[in-house]
């Protein structure tokens, strides 16, 4: 049964210090990688294709959310056009560029991705699976 599960990740969560603003940002960005809002409650929203894979929420302990140096979340994009759309949507929603869409040959000859920082400074990426 374990071999039938398409991913090793159950879910990822990023903290935010301004939930409404972060939720509006991801509401614009996540459809570009085929994700939709699948669950929400006070201070938390989850996106995914079929189940809540990616959460944005206020920290459970009530403390301040912070981005991690060396930490990022990469979303699978269906095509290079989807990577480009992800980048554009993120910038239009107030994110900042951290690596424009393009090939990254240091990761492989077909590795096409982009990097942006969300409104809380978290680094997020959209990438096409090499060879797809």
PDB file of N, CA, C and O in Angstrom, residues 50-108:
ATOM      1  N   UNK A  50      -6.460  17.281  -3.736  1.00  0.00           N
ATOM      2  CA  UNK A  50      -7.494  16.394  -3.210  1.00  0.00           C
ATOM      3  C   UNK A  50      -7.598  16.440  -1.692  1.00  0.00           C
ATOM      4  O   UNK A  50      -8.614  16.056  -1.137  1.00  0.00           O
ATOM      5  N   UNK A  51      -6.529  16.837  -1.026  1.00  0.00           N
ATOM      6  CA  UNK A  51      -6.508  16.874   0.437  1.00  0.00           C
ATOM      7  C   UNK A  51      -5.608  18.032   0.870  1.00  0.00           C
ATOM      8  O   UNK A  51      -4.871  18.594   0.049  1.00  0.00           O
ATOM      9  N   UNK A  52      -5.660  18.441   2.127  1.00  0.00           N
ATOM     10  CA  UNK A  52      -4.863  19.588   2.582  1.00  0.00           C
ATOM     11  C   UNK A  52      -3.364  19.275   2.659  1.00  0.00           C
ATOM     12  O   UNK A  52      -2.893  18.686   3.617  1.00  0.00           O
ATOM     13  N   UNK A  53      -2.645  19.686   1.629  1.00  0.00           N
ATOM     14  CA  UNK A  53      -1.204  19.423   1.543  1.00  0.00           C
ATOM     15  C   UNK A  53      -0.358  20.592   2.020  1.00  0.00           C
ATOM     16  O   UNK A  53       0.738  20.400   2.532  1.00  0.00           O
ATOM     17  N   UNK A  54      -0.841  21.818   1.806  1.00  0.00           N
ATOM     18  CA  UNK A  54      -0.069  23.017   2.107  1.00  0.00           C
ATOM     19  C   UNK A  54      -0.916  23.960   2.944  1.00  0.00           C
ATOM     20  O   UNK A  54      -1.983  24.383   2.522  1.00  0.00           O
ATOM     21  N   UNK A  55      -0.439  24.251   4.133  1.00  0.00           N
ATOM     22  CA  UNK A  55      -1.160  25.113   5.079  1.00  0.00           C
ATOM     23  C   UNK A  55      -0.457  26.457   5.242  1.00  0.00           C
ATOM     24  O   UNK A  55       0.772  26.520   5.259  1.00  0.00           O
ATOM     25  N   UNK A  56      -1.246  27.496   5.426  1.00  0.00           N
ATOM     26  CA  UNK A  56      -0.771  28.812   5.849  1.00  0.00           C
ATOM     27  C   UNK A  56      -1.574  29.130   7.099  1.00  0.00           C
ATOM     28  O   UNK A  56      -2.813  29.055   7.078  1.00  0.00           O
ATOM     29  N   UNK A  57      -0.874  29.469   8.178  1.00  0.00           N
ATOM     30  CA  UNK A  57      -1.593  29.654   9.433  1.00  0.00           C
ATOM     31  C   UNK A  57      -0.832  30.532  10.409  1.00  0.00           C
ATOM     32  O   UNK A  57       0.379  30.701  10.296  1.00  0.00           O
ATOM     33  N   UNK A  58      -1.557  31.060  11.367  1.00  0.00           N
ATOM     34  CA  UNK A  58      -0.907  31.759  12.464  1.00  0.00           C
ATOM     35  C   UNK A  58      -0.251  30.697  13.346  1.00  0.00           C
ATOM     36  O   UNK A  58      -0.750  29.577  13.444  1.00  0.00           O
ATOM     37  N   UNK A  59       0.881  31.001  13.945  1.00  0.00           N
ATOM     38  CA  UNK A  59       1.562  30.000  14.766  1.00  0.00           C
ATOM     39  C   UNK A  59       0.663  29.490  15.902  1.00  0.00           C
ATOM     40  O   UNK A  59      -0.005  30.267  16.582  1.00  0.00           O
ATOM     41  N   UNK A  60       0.676  28.190  16.095  1.00  0.00           N
ATOM     42  CA  UNK A  60      -0.156  27.531  17.105  1.00  0.00           C
ATOM     43  C   UNK A  60       0.130  28.064  18.503  1.00  0.00           C
ATOM     44  O   UNK A  60      -0.776  28.207  19.321  1.00  0.00           O
ATOM     45  N   UNK A  61       1.398  28.383  18.771  1.00  0.00           N
ATOM     46  CA  UNK A  61       1.770  28.844  20.113  1.00  0.00           C
ATOM     47  C   UNK A  61       1.502  30.329  20.336  1.00  0.00           C
ATOM     48  O   UNK A  61       1.787  30.863  21.403  1.00  0.00           O
ATOM     49  N   UNK A  62       0.982  31.019  19.304  1.00  0.00           N
ATOM     50  CA  UNK A  62       0.688  32.445  19.435  1.00  0.00           C
ATOM     51  C   UNK A  62       1.899  33.334  19.280  1.00  0.00           C
ATOM     52  O   UNK A  62       1.794  34.555  19.355  1.00  0.00           O
ATOM     53  N   UNK A  63       3.062  32.747  19.059  1.00  0.00           N
ATOM     54  CA  UNK A  63       4.283  33.526  18.896  1.00  0.00           C
ATOM     55  C   UNK A  63       4.379  34.136  17.503  1.00  0.00           C
ATOM     56  O   UNK A  63       3.458  34.037  16.686  1.00  0.00           O
ATOM     57  N   UNK A  64       5.489  34.775  17.235  1.00  0.00           N
ATOM     58  CA  UNK A  64       5.735  35.422  15.956  1.00  0.00           C
ATOM     59  C   UNK A  64       6.209  34.399  14.933  1.00  0.00           C
ATOM     60  O   UNK A  64       7.105  33.596  15.225  1.00  0.00           O
ATOM     61  N   UNK A  65       5.624  34.438  13.753  1.00  0.00           N
ATOM     62  CA  UNK A  65       6.069  33.581  12.648  1.00  0.00           C
ATOM     63  C   UNK A  65       7.337  34.173  12.053  1.00  0.00           C
ATOM     64  O   UNK A  65       7.499  35.391  11.996  1.00  0.00           O
ATOM     65  N   UNK A  66       8.240  33.317  11.602  1.00  0.00           N
ATOM     66  CA  UNK A  66       9.477  33.751  10.963  1.00  0.00           C
ATOM     67  C   UNK A  66       9.815  32.796   9.828  1.00  0.00           C
ATOM     68  O   UNK A  66       9.515  31.601   9.904  1.00  0.00           O
ATOM     69  N   UNK A  67      10.426  33.334   8.778  1.00  0.00           N
ATOM     70  CA  UNK A  67      10.877  32.478   7.681  1.00  0.00           C
ATOM     71  C   UNK A  67      12.220  31.872   8.060  1.00  0.00           C
ATOM     72  O   UNK A  67      12.966  32.440   8.856  1.00  0.00           O
ATOM     73  N   UNK A  68      12.515  30.706   7.499  1.00  0.00           N
ATOM     74  CA  UNK A  68      13.755  30.012   7.826  1.00  0.00           C
ATOM     75  C   UNK A  68      14.804  30.204   6.745  1.00  0.00           C
ATOM     76  O   UNK A  68      14.511  30.088   5.556  1.00  0.00           O
ATOM     77  N   UNK A  69      16.019  30.476   7.148  1.00  0.00           N
ATOM     78  CA  UNK A  69      17.120  30.594   6.207  1.00  0.00           C
ATOM     79  C   UNK A  69      17.488  29.194   5.726  1.00  0.00           C
ATOM     80  O   UNK A  69      17.768  28.307   6.519  1.00  0.00           O
ATOM     81  N   UNK A  70      17.448  29.009   4.414  1.00  0.00           N
ATOM     82  CA  UNK A  70      17.740  27.699   3.842  1.00  0.00           C
ATOM     83  C   UNK A  70      16.509  26.827   3.686  1.00  0.00           C
ATOM     84  O   UNK A  70      16.605  25.692   3.230  1.00  0.00           O
ATOM     85  N   UNK A  71      15.356  27.334   4.063  1.00  0.00           N
ATOM     86  CA  UNK A  71      14.106  26.588   3.981  1.00  0.00           C
ATOM     87  C   UNK A  71      13.257  27.143   2.850  1.00  0.00           C
ATOM     88  O   UNK A  71      13.143  28.362   2.699  1.00  0.00           O
ATOM     89  N   UNK A  72      12.667  26.263   2.054  1.00  0.00           N
ATOM     90  CA  UNK A  72      11.687  26.711   1.072  1.00  0.00           C
ATOM     91  C   UNK A  72      10.744  25.570   0.740  1.00  0.00           C
ATOM     92  O   UNK A  72      11.019  24.417   1.035  1.00  0.00           O
ATOM     93  N   UNK A  73       9.615  25.941   0.152  1.00  0.00           N
ATOM     94  CA  UNK A  73       8.612  24.975  -0.276  1.00  0.00           C
ATOM     95  C   UNK A  73       8.557  25.025  -1.793  1.00  0.00           C
ATOM     96  O   UNK A  73       8.434  26.111  -2.373  1.00  0.00           O
ATOM     97  N   UNK A  74       8.664  23.877  -2.446  1.00  0.00           N
ATOM     98  CA  UNK A  74       8.603  23.798  -3.907  1.00  0.00           C
ATOM     99  C   UNK A  74       7.312  23.099  -4.320  1.00  0.00           C
ATOM    100  O   UNK A  74       7.011  22.013  -3.818  1.00  0.00           O
ATOM    101  N   UNK A  75       6.584  23.733  -5.222  1.00  0.00           N
ATOM    102  CA  UNK A  75       5.342  23.183  -5.749  1.00  0.00           C
ATOM    103  C   UNK A  75       5.583  22.652  -7.154  1.00  0.00           C
ATOM    104  O   UNK A  75       6.329  23.251  -7.933  1.00  0.00           O
ATOM    105  N   UNK A  76       4.951  21.526  -7.484  1.00  0.00           N
ATOM    106  CA  UNK A  76       5.066  20.957  -8.827  1.00  0.00           C
ATOM    107  C   UNK A  76       4.187  21.752  -9.775  1.00  0.00           C
ATOM    108  O   UNK A  76       2.989  21.907  -9.535  1.00  0.00           O
ATOM    109  N   UNK A  77       4.780  22.227 -10.850  1.00  0.00           N
ATOM    110  CA  UNK A  77       4.043  22.932 -11.904  1.00  0.00           C
ATOM    111  C   UNK A  77       3.903  21.986 -13.094  1.00  0.00           C
ATOM    112  O   UNK A  77       4.801  21.199 -13.385  1.00  0.00           O
ATOM    113  N   UNK A  78       2.783  22.080 -13.776  1.00  0.00           N
ATOM    114  CA  UNK A  78       2.504  21.174 -14.898  1.00  0.00           C
ATOM    115  C   UNK A  78       3.322  21.502 -16.138  1.00  0.00           C
ATOM    116  O   UNK A  78       3.505  20.639 -16.998  1.00  0.00           O
ATOM    117  N   UNK A  79       3.820  22.733 -16.228  1.00  0.00           N
ATOM    118  CA  UNK A  79       4.536  23.157 -17.432  1.00  0.00           C
ATOM    119  C   UNK A  79       5.370  24.393 -17.127  1.00  0.00           C
ATOM    120  O   UNK A  79       5.228  25.006 -16.060  1.00  0.00           O
ATOM    121  N   UNK A  80       6.198  24.763 -18.073  1.00  0.00           N
ATOM    122  CA  UNK A  80       6.954  26.005 -17.928  1.00  0.00           C
ATOM    123  C   UNK A  80       6.013  27.203 -17.879  1.00  0.00           C
ATOM    124  O   UNK A  80       6.261  28.157 -17.145  1.00  0.00           O
ATOM    125  N   UNK A  81       4.929  27.146 -18.656  1.00  0.00           N
ATOM    126  CA  UNK A  81       3.934  28.224 -18.605  1.00  0.00           C
ATOM    127  C   UNK A  81       3.337  28.356 -17.213  1.00  0.00           C
ATOM    128  O   UNK A  81       3.068  29.460 -16.739  1.00  0.00           O
ATOM    129  N   UNK A  82       3.118  27.232 -16.534  1.00  0.00           N
ATOM    130  CA  UNK A  82       2.576  27.278 -15.175  1.00  0.00           C
ATOM    131  C   UNK A  82       3.591  27.882 -14.206  1.00  0.00           C
ATOM    132  O   UNK A  82       3.209  28.627 -13.297  1.00  0.00           O
ATOM    133  N   UNK A  83       4.875  27.601 -14.393  1.00  0.00           N
ATOM    134  CA  UNK A  83       5.918  28.228 -13.574  1.00  0.00           C
ATOM    135  C   UNK A  83       5.875  29.741 -13.786  1.00  0.00           C
ATOM    136  O   UNK A  83       5.898  30.519 -12.826  1.00  0.00           O
ATOM    137  N   UNK A  84       5.790  30.143 -15.048  1.00  0.00           N
ATOM    138  CA  UNK A  84       5.731  31.573 -15.359  1.00  0.00           C
ATOM    139  C   UNK A  84       4.500  32.220 -14.725  1.00  0.00           C
ATOM    140  O   UNK A  84       4.575  33.330 -14.173  1.00  0.00           O
ATOM    141  N   UNK A  85       3.355  31.532 -14.765  1.00  0.00           N
ATOM    142  CA  UNK A  85       2.114  32.054 -14.188  1.00  0.00           C
ATOM    143  C   UNK A  85       2.224  32.160 -12.666  1.00  0.00           C
ATOM    144  O   UNK A  85       1.735  33.124 -12.065  1.00  0.00           O
ATOM    145  N   UNK A  86       2.848  31.176 -12.033  1.00  0.00           N
ATOM    146  CA  UNK A  86       3.067  31.188 -10.589  1.00  0.00           C
ATOM    147  C   UNK A  86       3.870  32.427 -10.202  1.00  0.00           C
ATOM    148  O   UNK A  86       3.502  33.169  -9.287  1.00  0.00           O
ATOM    149  N   UNK A  87       4.957  32.656 -10.905  1.00  0.00           N
ATOM    150  CA  UNK A  87       5.827  33.797 -10.624  1.00  0.00           C
ATOM    151  C   UNK A  87       5.069  35.106 -10.801  1.00  0.00           C
ATOM    152  O   UNK A  87       5.103  35.977  -9.923  1.00  0.00           O
ATOM    153  N   UNK A  88       4.361  35.237 -11.908  1.00  0.00           N
ATOM    154  CA  UNK A  88       3.598  36.462 -12.171  1.00  0.00           C
ATOM    155  C   UNK A  88       2.518  36.683 -11.121  1.00  0.00           C
ATOM    156  O   UNK A  88       2.349  37.803 -10.614  1.00  0.00           O
ATOM    157  N   UNK A  89       1.771  35.637 -10.772  1.00  0.00           N
ATOM    158  CA  UNK A  89       0.707  35.772  -9.778  1.00  0.00           C
ATOM    159  C   UNK A  89       1.274  36.174  -8.422  1.00  0.00           C
ATOM    160  O   UNK A  89       0.698  37.013  -7.719  1.00  0.00           O
ATOM    161  N   UNK A  90       2.399  35.584  -8.053  1.00  0.00           N
ATOM    162  CA  UNK A  90       3.011  35.911  -6.766  1.00  0.00           C
ATOM    163  C   UNK A  90       3.448  37.376  -6.722  1.00  0.00           C
ATOM    164  O   UNK A  90       3.225  38.066  -5.730  1.00  0.00           O
ATOM    165  N   UNK A  91       4.062  37.848  -7.795  1.00  0.00           N
ATOM    166  CA  UNK A  91       4.497  39.247  -7.820  1.00  0.00           C
ATOM    167  C   UNK A  91       3.301  40.195  -7.817  1.00  0.00           C
ATOM    168  O   UNK A  91       3.302  41.210  -7.108  1.00  0.00           O
ATOM    169  N   UNK A  92       2.274  39.861  -8.589  1.00  0.00           N
ATOM    170  CA  UNK A  92       1.066  40.689  -8.627  1.00  0.00           C
ATOM    171  C   UNK A  92       0.372  40.730  -7.271  1.00  0.00           C
ATOM    172  O   UNK A  92      -0.267  41.719  -6.930  1.00  0.00           O
ATOM    173  N   UNK A  93       0.507  39.670  -6.484  1.00  0.00           N
ATOM    174  CA  UNK A  93      -0.126  39.600  -5.169  1.00  0.00           C
ATOM    175  C   UNK A  93       0.748  40.207  -4.070  1.00  0.00           C
ATOM    176  O   UNK A  93       0.387  40.152  -2.894  1.00  0.00           O
ATOM    177  N   UNK A  94       1.895  40.775  -4.438  1.00  0.00           N
ATOM    178  CA  UNK A  94       2.739  41.461  -3.470  1.00  0.00           C
ATOM    179  C   UNK A  94       3.997  40.739  -3.061  1.00  0.00           C
ATOM    180  O   UNK A  94       4.769  41.243  -2.251  1.00  0.00           O
ATOM    181  N   UNK A  95       4.238  39.544  -3.610  1.00  0.00           N
ATOM    182  CA  UNK A  95       5.467  38.822  -3.316  1.00  0.00           C
ATOM    183  C   UNK A  95       6.658  39.491  -3.980  1.00  0.00           C
ATOM    184  O   UNK A  95       6.506  40.403  -4.797  1.00  0.00           O
ATOM    185  N   UNK A  96       7.850  39.034  -3.651  1.00  0.00           N
ATOM    186  CA  UNK A  96       9.061  39.596  -4.245  1.00  0.00           C
ATOM    187  C   UNK A  96       9.837  38.512  -4.991  1.00  0.00           C
ATOM    188  O   UNK A  96       9.893  37.355  -4.561  1.00  0.00           O
ATOM    189  N   UNK A  97      10.436  38.914  -6.088  1.00  0.00           N
ATOM    190  CA  UNK A  97      11.217  38.004  -6.917  1.00  0.00           C
ATOM    191  C   UNK A  97      12.447  37.532  -6.157  1.00  0.00           C
ATOM    192  O   UNK A  97      13.148  38.326  -5.539  1.00  0.00           O
ATOM    193  N   UNK A  98      12.720  36.245  -6.216  1.00  0.00           N
ATOM    194  CA  UNK A  98      13.925  35.683  -5.620  1.00  0.00           C
ATOM    195  C   UNK A  98      14.599  34.739  -6.609  1.00  0.00           C
ATOM    196  O   UNK A  98      15.409  33.902  -6.225  1.00  0.00           O
ATOM    197  N   UNK A  99      14.210  34.864  -7.891  1.00  0.00           N
ATOM    198  CA  UNK A  99      14.770  34.041  -8.955  1.00  0.00           C
ATOM    199  C   UNK A  99      13.742  33.871 -10.059  1.00  0.00           C
ATOM    200  O   UNK A  99      12.817  33.073  -9.947  1.00  0.00           O
ATOM    201  N   UNK A 100      13.882  34.640 -11.116  1.00  0.00           N
ATOM    202  CA  UNK A 100      12.921  34.643 -12.217  1.00  0.00           C
ATOM    203  C   UNK A 100      12.800  33.267 -12.866  1.00  0.00           C
ATOM    204  O   UNK A 100      13.714  32.438 -12.767  1.00  0.00           O
ATOM    205  N   UNK A 101      11.678  33.000 -13.525  1.00  0.00           N
ATOM    206  CA  UNK A 101      11.522  31.715 -14.212  1.00  0.00           C
ATOM    207  C   UNK A 101      12.655  31.474 -15.207  1.00  0.00           C
ATOM    208  O   UNK A 101      13.067  32.391 -15.926  1.00  0.00           O
ATOM    209  N   UNK A 102      13.143  30.250 -15.217  1.00  0.00           N
ATOM    210  CA  UNK A 102      14.193  29.905 -16.168  1.00  0.00           C
ATOM    211  C   UNK A 102      14.812  28.562 -15.831  1.00  0.00           C
ATOM    212  O   UNK A 102      14.487  27.930 -14.828  1.00  0.00           O
ATOM    213  N   UNK A 103      15.703  28.152 -16.706  1.00  0.00           N
ATOM    214  CA  UNK A 103      16.436  26.900 -16.498  1.00  0.00           C
ATOM    215  C   UNK A 103      17.470  27.076 -15.400  1.00  0.00           C
ATOM    216  O   UNK A 103      18.091  28.139 -15.279  1.00  0.00           O
ATOM    217  N   UNK A 104      17.649  26.047 -14.601  1.00  0.00           N
ATOM    218  CA  UNK A 104      18.680  26.006 -13.573  1.00  0.00           C
ATOM    219  C   UNK A 104      19.538  24.774 -13.863  1.00  0.00           C
ATOM    220  O   UNK A 104      19.349  23.708 -13.276  1.00  0.00           O
ATOM    221  N   UNK A 105      20.490  24.887 -14.823  1.00  0.00           N
ATOM    222  CA  UNK A 105      21.270  23.716 -15.240  1.00  0.00           C
ATOM    223  C   UNK A 105      22.089  23.098 -14.112  1.00  0.00           C
ATOM    224  O   UNK A 105      22.455  21.931 -14.193  1.00  0.00           O
ATOM    225  N   UNK A 106      22.345  23.846 -13.051  1.00  0.00           N
ATOM    226  CA  UNK A 106      23.079  23.281 -11.920  1.00  0.00           C
ATOM    227  C   UNK A 106      22.276  22.186 -11.222  1.00  0.00           C
ATOM    228  O   UNK A 106      22.824  21.364 -10.499  1.00  0.00           O
ATOM    229  N   UNK A 107      20.941  22.141 -11.453  1.00  0.00           N
ATOM    230  CA  UNK A 107      20.079  21.112 -10.872  1.00  0.00           C
ATOM    231  C   UNK A 107      19.709  20.032 -11.886  1.00  0.00           C
ATOM    232  O   UNK A 107      19.020  19.079 -11.547  1.00  0.00           O
ATOM    233  N   UNK A 108      20.116  20.201 -13.125  1.00  0.00           N
ATOM    234  CA  UNK A 108      19.812  19.256 -14.188  1.00  0.00           C
ATOM    235  C   UNK A 108      19.508  20.011 -15.468  1.00  0.00           C
ATOM    236  O   UNK A 108      19.090  21.170 -15.433  1.00  0.00           O
TER     237      UNK A 108
END
